[in-house]
CSV table of C-alpha atoms and ligand atoms in Angstrom, one decimal:
chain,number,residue,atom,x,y,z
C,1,UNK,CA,0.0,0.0,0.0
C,2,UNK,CA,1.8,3.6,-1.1
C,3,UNK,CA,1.7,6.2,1.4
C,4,UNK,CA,-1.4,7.9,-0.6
C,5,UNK,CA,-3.1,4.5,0.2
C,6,UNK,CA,-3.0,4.6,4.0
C,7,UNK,CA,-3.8,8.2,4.2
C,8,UNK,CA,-7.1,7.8,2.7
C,9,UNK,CA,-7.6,4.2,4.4
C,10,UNK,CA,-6.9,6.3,7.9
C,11,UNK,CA,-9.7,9.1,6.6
C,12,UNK,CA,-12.1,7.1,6.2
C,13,UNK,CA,-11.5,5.0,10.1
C,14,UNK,CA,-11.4,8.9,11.4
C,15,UNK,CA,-15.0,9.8,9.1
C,16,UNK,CA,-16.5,6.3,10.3
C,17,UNK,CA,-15.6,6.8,14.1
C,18,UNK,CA,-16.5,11.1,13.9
C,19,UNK,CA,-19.7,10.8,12.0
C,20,UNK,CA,-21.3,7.2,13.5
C,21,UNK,CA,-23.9,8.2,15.7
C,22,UNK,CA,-25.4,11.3,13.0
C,23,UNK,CA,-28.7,10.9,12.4
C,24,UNK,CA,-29.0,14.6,10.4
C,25,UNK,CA,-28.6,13.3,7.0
C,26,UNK,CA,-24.6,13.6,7.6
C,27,UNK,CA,-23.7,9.8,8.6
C,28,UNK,CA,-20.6,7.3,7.3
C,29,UNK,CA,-23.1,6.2,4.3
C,30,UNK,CA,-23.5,9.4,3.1
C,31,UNK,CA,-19.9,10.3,3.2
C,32,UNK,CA,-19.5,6.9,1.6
C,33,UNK,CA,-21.9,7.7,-1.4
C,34,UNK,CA,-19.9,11.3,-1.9
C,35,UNK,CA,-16.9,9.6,-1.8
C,36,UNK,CA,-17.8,6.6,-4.5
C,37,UNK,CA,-19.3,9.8,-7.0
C,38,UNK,CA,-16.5,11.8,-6.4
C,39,UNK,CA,-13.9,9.1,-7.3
C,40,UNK,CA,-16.0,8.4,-10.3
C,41,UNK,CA,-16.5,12.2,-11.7
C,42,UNK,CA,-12.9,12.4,-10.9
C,43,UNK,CA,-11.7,10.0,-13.1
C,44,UNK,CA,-13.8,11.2,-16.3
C,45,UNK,CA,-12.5,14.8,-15.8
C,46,UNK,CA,-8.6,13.6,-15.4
C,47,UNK,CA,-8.6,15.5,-12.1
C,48,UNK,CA,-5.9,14.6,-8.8
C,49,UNK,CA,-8.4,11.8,-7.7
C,50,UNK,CA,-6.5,11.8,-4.3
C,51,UNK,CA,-7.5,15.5,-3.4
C,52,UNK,CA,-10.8,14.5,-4.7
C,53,UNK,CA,-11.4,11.3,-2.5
C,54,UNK,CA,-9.4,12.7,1.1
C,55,UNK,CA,-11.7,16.2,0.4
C,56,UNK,CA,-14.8,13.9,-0.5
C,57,UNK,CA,-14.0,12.2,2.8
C,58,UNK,CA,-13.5,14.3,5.3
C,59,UNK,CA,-15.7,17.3,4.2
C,60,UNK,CA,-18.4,16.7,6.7
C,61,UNK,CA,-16.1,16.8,9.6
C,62,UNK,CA,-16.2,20.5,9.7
C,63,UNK,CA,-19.8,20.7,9.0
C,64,UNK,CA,-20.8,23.9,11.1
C,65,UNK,CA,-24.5,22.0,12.2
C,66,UNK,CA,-21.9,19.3,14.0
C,67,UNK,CA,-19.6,21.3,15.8
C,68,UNK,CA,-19.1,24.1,18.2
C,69,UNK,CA,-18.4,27.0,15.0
C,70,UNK,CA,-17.3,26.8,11.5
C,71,UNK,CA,-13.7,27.7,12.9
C,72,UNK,CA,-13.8,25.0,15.4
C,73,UNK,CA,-15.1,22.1,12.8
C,74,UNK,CA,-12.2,23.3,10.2
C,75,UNK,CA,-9.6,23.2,13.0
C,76,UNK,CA,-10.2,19.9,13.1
C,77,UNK,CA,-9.8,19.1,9.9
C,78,UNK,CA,-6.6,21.1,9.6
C,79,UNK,CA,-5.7,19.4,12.6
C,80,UNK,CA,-6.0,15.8,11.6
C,81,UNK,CA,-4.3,17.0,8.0
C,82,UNK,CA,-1.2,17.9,9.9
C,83,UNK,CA,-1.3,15.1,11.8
C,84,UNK,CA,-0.8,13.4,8.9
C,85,UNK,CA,2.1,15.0,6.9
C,86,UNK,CA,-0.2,15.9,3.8
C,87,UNK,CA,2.3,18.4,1.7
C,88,UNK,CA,1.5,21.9,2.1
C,89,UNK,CA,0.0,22.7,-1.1
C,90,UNK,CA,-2.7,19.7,-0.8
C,91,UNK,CA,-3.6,20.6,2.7
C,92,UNK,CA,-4.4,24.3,1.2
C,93,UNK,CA,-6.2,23.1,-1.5
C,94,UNK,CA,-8.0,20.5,0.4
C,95,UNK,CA,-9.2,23.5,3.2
C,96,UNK,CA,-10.1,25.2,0.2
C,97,UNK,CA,-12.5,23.3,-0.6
C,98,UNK,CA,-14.5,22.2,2.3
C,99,UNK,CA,-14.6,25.7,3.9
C,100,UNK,CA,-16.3,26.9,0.2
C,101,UNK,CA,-18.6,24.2,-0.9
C,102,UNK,CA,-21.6,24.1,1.6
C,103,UNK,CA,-25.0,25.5,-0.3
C,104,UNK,CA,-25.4,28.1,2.5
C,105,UNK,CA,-29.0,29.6,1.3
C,106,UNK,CA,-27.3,29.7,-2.7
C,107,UNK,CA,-24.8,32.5,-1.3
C,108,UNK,CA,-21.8,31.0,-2.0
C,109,UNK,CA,-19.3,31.4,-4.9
C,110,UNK,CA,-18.5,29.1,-7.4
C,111,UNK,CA,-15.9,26.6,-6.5
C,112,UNK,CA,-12.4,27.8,-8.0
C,113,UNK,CA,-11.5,24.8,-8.8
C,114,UNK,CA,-11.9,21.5,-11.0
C,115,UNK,CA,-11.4,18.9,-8.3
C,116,UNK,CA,-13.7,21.3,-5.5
C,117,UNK,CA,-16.4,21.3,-8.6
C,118,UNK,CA,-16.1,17.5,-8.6
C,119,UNK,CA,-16.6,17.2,-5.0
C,120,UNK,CA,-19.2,19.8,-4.7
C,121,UNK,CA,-21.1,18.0,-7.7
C,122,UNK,CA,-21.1,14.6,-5.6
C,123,UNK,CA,-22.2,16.2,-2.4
C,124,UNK,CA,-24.8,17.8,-4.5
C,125,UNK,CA,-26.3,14.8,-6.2
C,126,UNK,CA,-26.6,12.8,-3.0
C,127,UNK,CA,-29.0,15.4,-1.9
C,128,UNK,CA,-31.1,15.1,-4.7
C,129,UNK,CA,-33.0,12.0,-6.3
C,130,UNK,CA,-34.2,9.3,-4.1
C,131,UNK,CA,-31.8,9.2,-1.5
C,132,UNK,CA,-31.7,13.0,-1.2
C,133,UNK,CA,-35.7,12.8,-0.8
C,134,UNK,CA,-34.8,10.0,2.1
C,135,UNK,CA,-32.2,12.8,3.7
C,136,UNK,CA,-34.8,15.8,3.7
C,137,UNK,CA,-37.1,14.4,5.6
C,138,UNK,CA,-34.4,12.6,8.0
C,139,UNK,CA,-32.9,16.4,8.4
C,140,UNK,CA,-36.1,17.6,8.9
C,141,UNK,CA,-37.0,15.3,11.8
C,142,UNK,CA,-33.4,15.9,13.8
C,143,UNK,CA,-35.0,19.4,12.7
C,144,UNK,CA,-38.2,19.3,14.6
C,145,UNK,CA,-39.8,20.5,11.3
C,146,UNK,CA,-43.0,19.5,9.8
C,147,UNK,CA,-43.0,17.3,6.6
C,148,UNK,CA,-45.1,20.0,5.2
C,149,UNK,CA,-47.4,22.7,6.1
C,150,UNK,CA,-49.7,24.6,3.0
C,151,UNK,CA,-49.7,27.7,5.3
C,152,UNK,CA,-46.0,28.1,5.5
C,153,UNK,CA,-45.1,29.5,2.0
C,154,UNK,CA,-41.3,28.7,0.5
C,155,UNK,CA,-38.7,31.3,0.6
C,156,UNK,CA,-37.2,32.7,-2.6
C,157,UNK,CA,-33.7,34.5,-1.2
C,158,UNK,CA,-32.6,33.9,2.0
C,159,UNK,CA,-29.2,35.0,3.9
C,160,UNK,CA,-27.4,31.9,4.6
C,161,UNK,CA,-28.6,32.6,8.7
C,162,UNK,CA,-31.8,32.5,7.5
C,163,UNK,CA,-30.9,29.3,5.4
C,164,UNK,CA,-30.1,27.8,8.4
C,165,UNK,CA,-32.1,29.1,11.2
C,166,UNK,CA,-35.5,30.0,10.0
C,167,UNK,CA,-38.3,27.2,10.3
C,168,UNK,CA,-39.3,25.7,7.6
C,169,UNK,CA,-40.6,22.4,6.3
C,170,UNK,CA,-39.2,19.7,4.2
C,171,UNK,CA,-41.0,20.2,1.2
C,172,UNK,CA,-40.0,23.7,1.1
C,173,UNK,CA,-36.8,22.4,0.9
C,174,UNK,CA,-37.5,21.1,-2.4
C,175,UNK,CA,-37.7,24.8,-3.8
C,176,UNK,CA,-35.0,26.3,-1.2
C,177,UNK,CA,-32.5,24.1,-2.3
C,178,UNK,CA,-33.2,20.5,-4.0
C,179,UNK,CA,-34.6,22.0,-7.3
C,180,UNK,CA,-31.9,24.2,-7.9
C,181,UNK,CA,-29.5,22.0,-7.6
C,182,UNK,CA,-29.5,20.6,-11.6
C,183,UNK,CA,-28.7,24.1,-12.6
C,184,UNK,CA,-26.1,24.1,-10.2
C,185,UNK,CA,-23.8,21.4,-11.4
C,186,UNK,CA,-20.4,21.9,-12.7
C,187,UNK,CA,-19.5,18.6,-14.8
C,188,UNK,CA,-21.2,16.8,-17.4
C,189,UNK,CA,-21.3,13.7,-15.6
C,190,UNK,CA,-22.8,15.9,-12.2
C,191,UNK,CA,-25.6,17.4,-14.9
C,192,UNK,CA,-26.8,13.9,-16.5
C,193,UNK,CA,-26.9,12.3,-12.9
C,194,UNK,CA,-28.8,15.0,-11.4
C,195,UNK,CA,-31.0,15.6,-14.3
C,196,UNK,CA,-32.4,12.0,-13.9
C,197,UNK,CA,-32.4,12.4,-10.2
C,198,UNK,CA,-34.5,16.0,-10.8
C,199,UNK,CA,-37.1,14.3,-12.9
C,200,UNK,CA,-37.4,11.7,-10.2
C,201,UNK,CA,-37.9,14.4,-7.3
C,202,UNK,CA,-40.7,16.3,-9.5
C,203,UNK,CA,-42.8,13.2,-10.3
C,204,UNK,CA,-42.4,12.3,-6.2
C,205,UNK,CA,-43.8,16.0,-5.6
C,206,UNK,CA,-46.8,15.8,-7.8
C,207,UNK,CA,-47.9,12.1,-6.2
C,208,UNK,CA,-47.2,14.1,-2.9
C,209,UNK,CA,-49.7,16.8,-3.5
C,210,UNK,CA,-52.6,14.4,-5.7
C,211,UNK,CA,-52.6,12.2,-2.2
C,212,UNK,CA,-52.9,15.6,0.0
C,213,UNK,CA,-55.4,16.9,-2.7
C,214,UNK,CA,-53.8,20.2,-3.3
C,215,UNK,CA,-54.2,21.0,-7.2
C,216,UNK,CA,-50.4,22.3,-8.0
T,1,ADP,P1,-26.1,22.5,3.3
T,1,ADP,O1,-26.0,22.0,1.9
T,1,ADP,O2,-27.0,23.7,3.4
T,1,ADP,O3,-24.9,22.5,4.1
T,1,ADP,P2,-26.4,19.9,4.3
T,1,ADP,O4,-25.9,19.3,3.0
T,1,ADP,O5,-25.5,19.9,5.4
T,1,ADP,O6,-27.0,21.3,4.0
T,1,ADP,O7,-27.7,19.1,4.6
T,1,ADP,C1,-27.8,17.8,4.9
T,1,ADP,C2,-29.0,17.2,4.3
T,1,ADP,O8,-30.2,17.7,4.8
T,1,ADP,C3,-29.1,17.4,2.8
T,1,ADP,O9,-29.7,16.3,2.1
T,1,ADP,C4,-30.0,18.7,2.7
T,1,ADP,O10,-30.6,18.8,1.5
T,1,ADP,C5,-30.9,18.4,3.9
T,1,ADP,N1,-31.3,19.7,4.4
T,1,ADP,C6,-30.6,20.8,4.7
T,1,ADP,N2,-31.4,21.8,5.2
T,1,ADP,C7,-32.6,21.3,5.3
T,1,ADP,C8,-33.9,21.8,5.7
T,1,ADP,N3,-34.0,23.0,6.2
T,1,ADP,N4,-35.0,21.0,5.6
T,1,ADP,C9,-34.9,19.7,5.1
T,1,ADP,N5,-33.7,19.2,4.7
T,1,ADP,C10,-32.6,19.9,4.8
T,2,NI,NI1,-22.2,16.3,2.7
């Protein structure tokens, strides 16, 4: 095994042992899903497949819902990159990328670049489509929030506090966030995955409302 090899072996035993007991949509599983797209994306874009799979892996560690502050959770990260000699260069880029690619309300910037747009893209599709449908409602319920509620309307822009800290339900999180996401994408391969997946989560909305008997 190279040295490359163990590093990522040791990420994912850190990931699995951090992130065992989450029950917000953030556990091993989905980090393992992120991590299997973003090793394939990689690959069909000739990006550095080993920035894209350590970044892929640990970029829920710093996730600000999980820790103390933002600064706290990227410490950590930092922290554990130093810990285990990652050159300089890979450490920056790597930091780069977690601290940038969160959704945050649809205020962030794009990613600068190629392997933080792979990563973002594989984050991205695992909250979309089936299993991003099965992670709403998950979030929603270590939320407290209502599946859905016809008298609270969606929000349109938002500041990424309000993103984060106004109520809501999880079928307003279809047009918050999950909607948007296929226009989003920075790849080809992210765009045909989460065009399929979009299709999927608009079908699942209108058999939603025909069984509340809402005329949408
Ligand atoms: P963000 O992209 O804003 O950082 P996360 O990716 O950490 O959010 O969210 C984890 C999962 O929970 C994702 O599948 C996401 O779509 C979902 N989620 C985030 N915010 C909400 C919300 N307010 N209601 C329902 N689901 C949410
Ligand atoms: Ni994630």
């Amino acid at each position: 095994m190279n040295k490359q090899e163990e590093i990522l072996l040791e990420a994912e035993r850190f990931v699995q042992k951090e992130l065992a007991a989450d029950s917000s949509g953030h556990d091993w599983w989905h980090i393992y899903r992120v991590t299997k797209t973003a090793k394939k994306i990689a690959k069909a874009e000739h990006a550095d497949d080993f920035i894209c799979e350590l970044a892929a892996l640990l970029h829920d560690i710093a996730d600000e819902k999980l820790n103390v502050t933002k600064e706290a959770g990227l410490k950590k990260v930092t922290n554990w990159l130093e810990e285990h000699h990652i050159e300089k260069h890979q450490l920056e880029h790597i930091m780069e990328i977690i601290s940038t690619m969160s959704y945050n309300g649809g205020n962030n910037e794009p990613m600068k670049t190629l392997e933080g747009q792979i990563v973002q893209d594989a984050d991205r599709l695992d909250a979309i489509g089936a299993v991003g449908i099965a992670r709403t409602f998950a979030y929603a319920g270590w939320k407290g929030h209502a599946i859905y509620d016809p008298t609270i309307p969606s929000r349109n822009q938002m500041t990424a506090e309000e993103y984060r800290n106004q109520k809501s339900t999880s079928i307003n999180h279809f047009y918050e966030k999950l909607l948007k996401l296929k226009d989003l994408m920075n790849t080809n391969d992210g765009k045909r995955l989460a065009e399929e997946r979009h299709v999927f989560m608009e079908e699942y909305l209108k058999q939603f409302y025909k069984e509340w008997g809402e005329d949408k």
